[in-house]
mmCIF file of C-alpha atoms in Angstrom:
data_model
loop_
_atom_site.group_PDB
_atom_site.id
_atom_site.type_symbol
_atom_site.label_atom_id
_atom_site.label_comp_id
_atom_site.label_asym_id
_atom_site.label_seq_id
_atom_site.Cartn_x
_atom_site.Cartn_y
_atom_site.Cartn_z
ATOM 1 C CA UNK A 1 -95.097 -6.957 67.852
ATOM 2 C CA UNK A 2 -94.911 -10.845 67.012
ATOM 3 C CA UNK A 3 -97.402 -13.067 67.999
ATOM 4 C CA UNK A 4 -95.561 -15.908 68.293
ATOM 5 C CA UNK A 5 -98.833 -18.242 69.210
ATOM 6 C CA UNK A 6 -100.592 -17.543 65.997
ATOM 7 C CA UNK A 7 -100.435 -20.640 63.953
ATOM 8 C CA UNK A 8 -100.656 -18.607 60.785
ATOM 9 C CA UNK A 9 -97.143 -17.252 60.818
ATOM 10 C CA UNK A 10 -95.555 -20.300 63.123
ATOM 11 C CA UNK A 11 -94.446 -21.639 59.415
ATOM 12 C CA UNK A 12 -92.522 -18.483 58.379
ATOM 13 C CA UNK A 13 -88.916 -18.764 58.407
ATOM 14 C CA UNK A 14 -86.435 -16.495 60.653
ATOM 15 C CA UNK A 15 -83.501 -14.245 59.304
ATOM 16 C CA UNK A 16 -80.688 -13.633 60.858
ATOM 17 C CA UNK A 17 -82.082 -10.029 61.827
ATOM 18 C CA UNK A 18 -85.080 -12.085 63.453
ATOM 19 C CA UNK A 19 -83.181 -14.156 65.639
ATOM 20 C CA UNK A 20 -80.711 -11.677 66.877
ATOM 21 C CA UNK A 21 -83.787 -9.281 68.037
ATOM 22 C CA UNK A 22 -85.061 -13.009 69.803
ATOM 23 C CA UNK A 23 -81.692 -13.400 71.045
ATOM 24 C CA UNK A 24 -81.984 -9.702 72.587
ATOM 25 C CA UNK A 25 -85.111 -10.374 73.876
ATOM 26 C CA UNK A 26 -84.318 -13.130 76.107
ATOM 27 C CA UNK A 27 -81.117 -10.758 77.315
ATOM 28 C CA UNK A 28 -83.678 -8.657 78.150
ATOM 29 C CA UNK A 29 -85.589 -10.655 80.061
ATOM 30 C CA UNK A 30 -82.691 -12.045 81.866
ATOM 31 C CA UNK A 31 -81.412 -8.451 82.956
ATOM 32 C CA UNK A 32 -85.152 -8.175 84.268
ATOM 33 C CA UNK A 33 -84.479 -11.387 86.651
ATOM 34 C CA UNK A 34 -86.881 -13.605 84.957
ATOM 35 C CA UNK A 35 -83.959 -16.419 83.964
ATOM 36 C CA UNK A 36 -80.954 -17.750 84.890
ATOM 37 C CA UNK A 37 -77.741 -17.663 83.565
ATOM 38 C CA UNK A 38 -78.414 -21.606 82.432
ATOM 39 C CA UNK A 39 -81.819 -20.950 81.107
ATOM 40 C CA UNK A 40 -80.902 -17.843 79.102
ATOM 41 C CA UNK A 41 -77.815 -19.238 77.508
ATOM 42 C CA UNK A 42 -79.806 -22.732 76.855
ATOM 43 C CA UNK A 43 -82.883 -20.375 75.067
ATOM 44 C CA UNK A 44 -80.514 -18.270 73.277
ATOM 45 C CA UNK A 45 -78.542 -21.647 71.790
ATOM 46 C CA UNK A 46 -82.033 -22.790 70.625
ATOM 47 C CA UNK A 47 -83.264 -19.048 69.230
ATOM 48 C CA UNK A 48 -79.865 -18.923 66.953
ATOM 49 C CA UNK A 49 -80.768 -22.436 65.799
ATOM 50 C CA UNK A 50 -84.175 -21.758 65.397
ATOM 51 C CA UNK A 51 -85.698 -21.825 61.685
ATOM 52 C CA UNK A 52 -89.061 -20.581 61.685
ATOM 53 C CA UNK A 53 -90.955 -18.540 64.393
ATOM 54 C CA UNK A 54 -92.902 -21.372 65.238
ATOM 55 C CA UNK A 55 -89.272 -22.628 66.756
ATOM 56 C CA UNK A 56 -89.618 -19.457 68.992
ATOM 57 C CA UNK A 57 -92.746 -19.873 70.109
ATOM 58 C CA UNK A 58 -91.741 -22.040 73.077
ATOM 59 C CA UNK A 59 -88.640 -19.857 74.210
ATOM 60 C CA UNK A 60 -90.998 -17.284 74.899
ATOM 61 C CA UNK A 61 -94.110 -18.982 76.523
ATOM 62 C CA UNK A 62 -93.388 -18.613 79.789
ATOM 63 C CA UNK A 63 -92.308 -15.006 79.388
ATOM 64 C CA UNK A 64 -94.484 -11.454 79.863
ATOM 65 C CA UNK A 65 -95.159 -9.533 76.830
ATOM 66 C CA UNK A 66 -94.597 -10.539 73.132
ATOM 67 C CA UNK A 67 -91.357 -10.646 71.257
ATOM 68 C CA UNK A 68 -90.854 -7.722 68.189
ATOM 69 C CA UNK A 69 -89.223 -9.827 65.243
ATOM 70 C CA UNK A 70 -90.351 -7.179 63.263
ATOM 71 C CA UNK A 71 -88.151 -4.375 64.323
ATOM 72 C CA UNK A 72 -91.491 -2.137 65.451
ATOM 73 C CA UNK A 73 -90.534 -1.303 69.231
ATOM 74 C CA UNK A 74 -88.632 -2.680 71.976
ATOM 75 C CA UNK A 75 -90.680 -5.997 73.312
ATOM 76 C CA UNK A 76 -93.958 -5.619 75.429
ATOM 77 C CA UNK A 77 -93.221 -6.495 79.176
ATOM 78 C CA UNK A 78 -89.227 -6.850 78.559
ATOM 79 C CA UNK A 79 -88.310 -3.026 78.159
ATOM 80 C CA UNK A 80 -86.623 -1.363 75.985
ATOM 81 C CA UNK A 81 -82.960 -2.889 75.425
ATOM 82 C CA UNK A 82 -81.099 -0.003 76.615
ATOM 83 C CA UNK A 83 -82.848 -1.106 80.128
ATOM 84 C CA UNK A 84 -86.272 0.773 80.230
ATOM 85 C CA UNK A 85 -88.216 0.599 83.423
ATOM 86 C CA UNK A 86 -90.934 -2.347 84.077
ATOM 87 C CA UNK A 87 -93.776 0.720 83.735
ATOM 88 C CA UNK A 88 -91.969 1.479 80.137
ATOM 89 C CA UNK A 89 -95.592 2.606 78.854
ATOM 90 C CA UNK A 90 -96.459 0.786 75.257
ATOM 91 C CA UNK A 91 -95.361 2.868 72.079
ATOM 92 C CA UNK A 92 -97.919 1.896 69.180
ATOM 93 C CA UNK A 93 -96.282 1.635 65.972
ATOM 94 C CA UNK A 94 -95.717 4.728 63.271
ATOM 95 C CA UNK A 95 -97.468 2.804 60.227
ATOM 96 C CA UNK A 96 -96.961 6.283 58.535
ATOM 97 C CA UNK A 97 -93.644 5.883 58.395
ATOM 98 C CA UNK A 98 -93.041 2.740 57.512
ATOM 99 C CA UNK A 99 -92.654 1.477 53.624
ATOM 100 C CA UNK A 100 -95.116 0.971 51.707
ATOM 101 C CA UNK A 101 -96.333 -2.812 51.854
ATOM 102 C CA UNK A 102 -96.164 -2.953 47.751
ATOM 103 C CA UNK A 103 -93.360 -4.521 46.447
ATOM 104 C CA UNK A 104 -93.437 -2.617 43.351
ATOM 105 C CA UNK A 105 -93.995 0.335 45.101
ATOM 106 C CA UNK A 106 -90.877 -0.164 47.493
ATOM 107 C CA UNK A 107 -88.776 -0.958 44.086
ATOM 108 C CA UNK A 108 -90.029 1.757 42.658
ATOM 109 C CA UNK A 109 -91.008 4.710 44.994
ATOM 110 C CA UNK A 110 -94.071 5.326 42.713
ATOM 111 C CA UNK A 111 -97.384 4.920 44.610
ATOM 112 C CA UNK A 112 -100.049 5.725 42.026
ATOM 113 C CA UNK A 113 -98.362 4.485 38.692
ATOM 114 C CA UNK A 114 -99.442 0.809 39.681
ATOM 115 C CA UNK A 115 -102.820 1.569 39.403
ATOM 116 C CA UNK A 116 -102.782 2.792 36.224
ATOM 117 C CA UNK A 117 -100.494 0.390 34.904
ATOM 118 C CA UNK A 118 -102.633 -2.322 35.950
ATOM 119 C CA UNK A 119 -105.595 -1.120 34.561
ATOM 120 C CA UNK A 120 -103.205 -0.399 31.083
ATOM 121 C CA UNK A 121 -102.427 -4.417 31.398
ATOM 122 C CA UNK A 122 -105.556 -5.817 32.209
ATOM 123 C CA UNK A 123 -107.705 -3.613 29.380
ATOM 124 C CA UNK A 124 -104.925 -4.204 26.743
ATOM 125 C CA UNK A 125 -106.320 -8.040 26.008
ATOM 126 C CA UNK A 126 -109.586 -6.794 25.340
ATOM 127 C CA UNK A 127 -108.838 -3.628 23.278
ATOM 128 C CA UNK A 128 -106.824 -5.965 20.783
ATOM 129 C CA UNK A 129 -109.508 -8.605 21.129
ATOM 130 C CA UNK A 130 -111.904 -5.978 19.623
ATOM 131 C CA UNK A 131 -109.585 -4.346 17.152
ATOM 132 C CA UNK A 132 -109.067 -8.175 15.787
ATOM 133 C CA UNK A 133 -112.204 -8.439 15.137
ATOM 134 C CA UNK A 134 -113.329 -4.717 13.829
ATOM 135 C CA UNK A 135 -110.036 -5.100 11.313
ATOM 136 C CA UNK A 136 -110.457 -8.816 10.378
ATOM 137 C CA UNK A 137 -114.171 -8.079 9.276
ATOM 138 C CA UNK A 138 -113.377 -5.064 6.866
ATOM 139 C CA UNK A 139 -109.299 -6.355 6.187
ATOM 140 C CA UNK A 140 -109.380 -10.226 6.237
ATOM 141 C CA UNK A 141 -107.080 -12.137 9.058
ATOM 142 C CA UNK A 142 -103.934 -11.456 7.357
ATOM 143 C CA UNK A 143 -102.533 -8.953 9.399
ATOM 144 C CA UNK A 144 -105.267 -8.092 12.186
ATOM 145 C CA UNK A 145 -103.617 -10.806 14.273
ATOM 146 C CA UNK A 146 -101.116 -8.612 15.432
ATOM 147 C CA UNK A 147 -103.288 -6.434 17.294
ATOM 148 C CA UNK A 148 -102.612 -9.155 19.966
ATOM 149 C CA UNK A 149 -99.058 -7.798 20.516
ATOM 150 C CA UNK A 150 -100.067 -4.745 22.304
ATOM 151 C CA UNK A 151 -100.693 -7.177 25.030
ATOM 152 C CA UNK A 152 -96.812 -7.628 25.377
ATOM 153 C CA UNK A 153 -95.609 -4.459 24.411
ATOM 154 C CA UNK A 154 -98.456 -2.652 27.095
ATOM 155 C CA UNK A 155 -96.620 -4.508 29.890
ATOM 156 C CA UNK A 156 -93.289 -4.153 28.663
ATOM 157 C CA UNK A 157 -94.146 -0.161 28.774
ATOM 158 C CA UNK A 158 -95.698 -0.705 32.152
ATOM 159 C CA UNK A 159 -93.639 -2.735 34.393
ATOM 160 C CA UNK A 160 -89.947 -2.497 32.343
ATOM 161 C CA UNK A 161 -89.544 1.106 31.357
ATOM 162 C CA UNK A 162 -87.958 2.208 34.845
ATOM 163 C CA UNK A 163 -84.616 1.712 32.983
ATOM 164 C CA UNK A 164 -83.653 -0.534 35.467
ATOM 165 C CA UNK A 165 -84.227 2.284 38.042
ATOM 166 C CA UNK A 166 -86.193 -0.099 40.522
ATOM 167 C CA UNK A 167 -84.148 -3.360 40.270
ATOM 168 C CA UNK A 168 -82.210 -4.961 43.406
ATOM 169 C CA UNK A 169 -78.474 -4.887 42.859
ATOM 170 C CA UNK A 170 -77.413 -7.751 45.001
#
């Protein structure tokens, strides 16, 4: 559910997904007998112009229940939109189901190769610091400066060789 009152995510902007659910929402509530058929079609005018959820906030204030912009579960106090009772009992969220949070691991559908491709990335620095140094004593600094490239090629190994498996095609 959306807490529309918390000034933390007032500045986040709506999509079109967003304000439709909104929009449903206040159809709800208007099947329920809580608005007219002026104050429903004045609040849904102002959700589809709406930019961020802040915008929303005071559609909603005078309402029961909080609105789900997220697309968790029907909106607390407003039923379900195929017309559930007012004693419609609340239906936490399946966070087991839901994908992952990751970005890389929703473009990729690996979960445990990030952590050991970050740990790749962030020692690579260091292991080519040290080889620079262990080479450039016993060699000269002729050619122990390209120890540094395994910095580049480690995260070109890490993060590129899906094969373009994990890219968005838009």
């Amino acid at each position: 559910m959306t807490d529309l009152t918390d000034p933390s995510g007032a500045a986040l902007r709506l999509s079109n997904d967003e304000r439709e659910r909104a929009v449903a929402a206040l159809q709800a509530h208007a099947a329920q007998g809580r608005l007219t058929d002026a104050e429903v079609q004045t609040r849904v005018q102002s959700a589809r112009s709406a930019v961020t959820r802040g915008d929303l906030a005071p559609l909603f204030a005078d309402l029961p229940g909080r609105v789900d912009l997220d697309g968790t579960g029907a909106a607390a106090g407003a039923g379900a939109a195929a017309g559930a009772g007012a004693g419609a009992a609340y239906q936490a969220p399946d966070y087991a189901a839901q994908s992952p949070s990751d970005p890389y691991e929703q473009r990729s559908g690996r979960t445990g190769d990030r952590r050991w491709g970050l740990a790749i990335v962030s020692i690579a620095p260091f292991v080519a610091l040290i080889l620079f140094f262990v080479t450039s004593s016993v060699w000269g600094y002729a050619y122990s400066w390209l120890w540094f490239l395994l910095v580049p090629i480690a995260g070109a190994l890490v993060y590129g060789g899906d094969g373009g498996r994990g890219r968005d095609r838009r």
